[in-house]
Short mmCIF file of C-alpha atoms in Angstrom, two decimals:
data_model
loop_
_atom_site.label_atom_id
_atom_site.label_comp_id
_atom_site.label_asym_id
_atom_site.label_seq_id
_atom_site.Cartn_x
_atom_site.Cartn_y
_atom_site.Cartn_z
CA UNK Q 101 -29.56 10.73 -33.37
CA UNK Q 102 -32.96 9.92 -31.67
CA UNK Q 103 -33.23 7.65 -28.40
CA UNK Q 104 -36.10 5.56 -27.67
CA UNK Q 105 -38.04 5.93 -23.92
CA UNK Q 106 -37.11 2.40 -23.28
CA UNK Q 107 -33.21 2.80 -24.40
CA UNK Q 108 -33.50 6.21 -21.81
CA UNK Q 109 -34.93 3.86 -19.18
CA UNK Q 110 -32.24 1.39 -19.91
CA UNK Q 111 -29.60 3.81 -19.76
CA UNK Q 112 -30.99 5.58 -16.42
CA UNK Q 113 -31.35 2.07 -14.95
CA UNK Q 114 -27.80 0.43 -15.61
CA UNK Q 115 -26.60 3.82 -13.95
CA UNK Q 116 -28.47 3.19 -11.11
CA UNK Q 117 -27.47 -0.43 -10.75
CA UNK Q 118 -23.73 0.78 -11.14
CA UNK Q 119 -24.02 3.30 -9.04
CA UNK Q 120 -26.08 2.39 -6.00
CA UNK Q 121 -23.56 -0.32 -4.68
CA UNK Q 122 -20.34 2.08 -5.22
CA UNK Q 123 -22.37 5.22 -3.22
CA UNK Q 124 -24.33 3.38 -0.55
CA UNK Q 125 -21.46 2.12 1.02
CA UNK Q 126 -19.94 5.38 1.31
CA UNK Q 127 -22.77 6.91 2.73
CA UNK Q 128 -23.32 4.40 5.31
CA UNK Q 129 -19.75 4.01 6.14
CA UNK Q 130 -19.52 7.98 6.67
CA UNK Q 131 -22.12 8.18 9.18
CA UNK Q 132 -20.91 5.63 11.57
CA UNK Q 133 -17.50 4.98 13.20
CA UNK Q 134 -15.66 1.57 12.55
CA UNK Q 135 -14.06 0.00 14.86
CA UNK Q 136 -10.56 -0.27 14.08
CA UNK Q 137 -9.72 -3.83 13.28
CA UNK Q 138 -12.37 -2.97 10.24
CA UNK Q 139 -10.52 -0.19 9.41
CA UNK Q 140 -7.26 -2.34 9.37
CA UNK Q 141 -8.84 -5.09 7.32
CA UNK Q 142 -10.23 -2.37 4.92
CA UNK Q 143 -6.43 -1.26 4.59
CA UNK Q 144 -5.27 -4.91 2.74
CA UNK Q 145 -8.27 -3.69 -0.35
CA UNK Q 146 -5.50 -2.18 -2.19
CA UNK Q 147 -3.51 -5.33 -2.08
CA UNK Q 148 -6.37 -7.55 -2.95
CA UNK Q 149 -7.33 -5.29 -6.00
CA UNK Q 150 -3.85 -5.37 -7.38
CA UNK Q 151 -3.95 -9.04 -7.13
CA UNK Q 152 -7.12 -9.86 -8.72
CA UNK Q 153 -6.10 -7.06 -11.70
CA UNK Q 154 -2.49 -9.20 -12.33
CA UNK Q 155 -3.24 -12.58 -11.82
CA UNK Q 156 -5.41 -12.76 -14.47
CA UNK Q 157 -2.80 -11.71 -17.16
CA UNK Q 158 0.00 -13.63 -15.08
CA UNK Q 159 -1.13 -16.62 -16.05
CA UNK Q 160 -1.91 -17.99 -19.37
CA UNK Q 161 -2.63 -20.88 -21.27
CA UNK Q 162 -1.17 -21.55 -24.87
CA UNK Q 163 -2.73 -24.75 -26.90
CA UNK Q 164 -2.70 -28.18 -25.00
CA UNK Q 165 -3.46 -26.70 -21.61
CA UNK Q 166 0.09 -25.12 -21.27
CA UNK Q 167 0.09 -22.77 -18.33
CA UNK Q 168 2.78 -19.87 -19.02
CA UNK Q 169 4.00 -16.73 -17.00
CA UNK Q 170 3.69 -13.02 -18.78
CA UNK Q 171 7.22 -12.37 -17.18
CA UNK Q 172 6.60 -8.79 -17.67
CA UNK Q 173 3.93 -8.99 -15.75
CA UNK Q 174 5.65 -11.17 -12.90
CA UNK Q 175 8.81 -8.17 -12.75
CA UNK Q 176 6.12 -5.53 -12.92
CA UNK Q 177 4.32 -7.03 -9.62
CA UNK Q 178 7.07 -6.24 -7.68
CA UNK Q 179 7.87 -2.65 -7.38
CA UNK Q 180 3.58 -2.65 -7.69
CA UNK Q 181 3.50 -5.18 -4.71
CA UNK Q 182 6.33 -3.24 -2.75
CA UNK Q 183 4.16 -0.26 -3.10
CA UNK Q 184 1.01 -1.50 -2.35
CA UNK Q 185 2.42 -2.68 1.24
CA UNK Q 186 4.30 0.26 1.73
CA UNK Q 187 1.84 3.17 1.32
CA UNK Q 188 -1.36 0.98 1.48
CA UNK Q 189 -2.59 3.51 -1.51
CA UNK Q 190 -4.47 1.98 -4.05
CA UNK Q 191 -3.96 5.05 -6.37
CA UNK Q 192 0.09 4.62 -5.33
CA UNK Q 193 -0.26 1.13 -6.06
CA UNK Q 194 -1.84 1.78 -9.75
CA UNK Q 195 0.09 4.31 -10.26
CA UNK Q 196 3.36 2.11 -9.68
CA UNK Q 197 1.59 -0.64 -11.67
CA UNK Q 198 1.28 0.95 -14.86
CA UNK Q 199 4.25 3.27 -15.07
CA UNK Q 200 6.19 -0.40 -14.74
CA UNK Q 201 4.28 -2.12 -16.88
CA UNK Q 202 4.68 0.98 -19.40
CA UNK Q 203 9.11 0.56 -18.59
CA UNK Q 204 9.12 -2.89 -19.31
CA UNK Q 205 6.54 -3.05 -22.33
CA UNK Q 206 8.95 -0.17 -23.89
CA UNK Q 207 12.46 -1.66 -22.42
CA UNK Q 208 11.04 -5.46 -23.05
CA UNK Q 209 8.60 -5.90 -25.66
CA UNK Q 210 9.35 -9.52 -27.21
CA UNK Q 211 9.30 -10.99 -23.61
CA UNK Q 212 6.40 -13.00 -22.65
CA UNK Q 213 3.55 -12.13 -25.09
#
């Protein structure tokens, strides 16, 4: 398989673009000290992340505008939620996520979707 220059340059650009936000941060955060009601508010990301990842398959909506809970997703949120506020992990928190989503897809399948 042969790759065009520009496809290269397209490639090597979109990592950049990924990357530079993710690493930048990091860097800058590394060199200087936080004060620590930034460091507190950083410790609610987990929480935030696990919300924005379930509500959107909480929710949805069937023909006519019919809003209807995934109730696997609703019992799976909260042994996830207990976790996230417990250990304030967000690889805890996935981790906790999926294996319960996992349980209840294999213990539950015909409920909700």
């Amino acid at each position: 398989m042969t790759i065009s220059t520009t496809m290269l340059l397209i490639i090597i650009g979109c990592c950049l673009v990924t990357l530079i936000p993710r690493i930048v941060p990091f860097i800058i955060v590394k060199r200087f000290e936080l004060p620590t009601i930034v460091r507190k508010w950083l410790g609610y990301i987990p929480i935030c992340i696990l919300t924005a990842l379930v509500v959107q398959g909480l929710w949805t909506i069937e023909a006519g505008y019919k809003l209807v809970v995934d109730w696997r997703y609703l019992l799976a949120l909260i042994p996830t939620t207990i976790a996230a506020i417990w250990t304030r992990s967000l690889a805890l928190t996935v981790i906790v996520g999926v294996l319960a989503m996992a349980l209840l897809r294999l213990w539950l399948p015909a409920l909700g979707g």
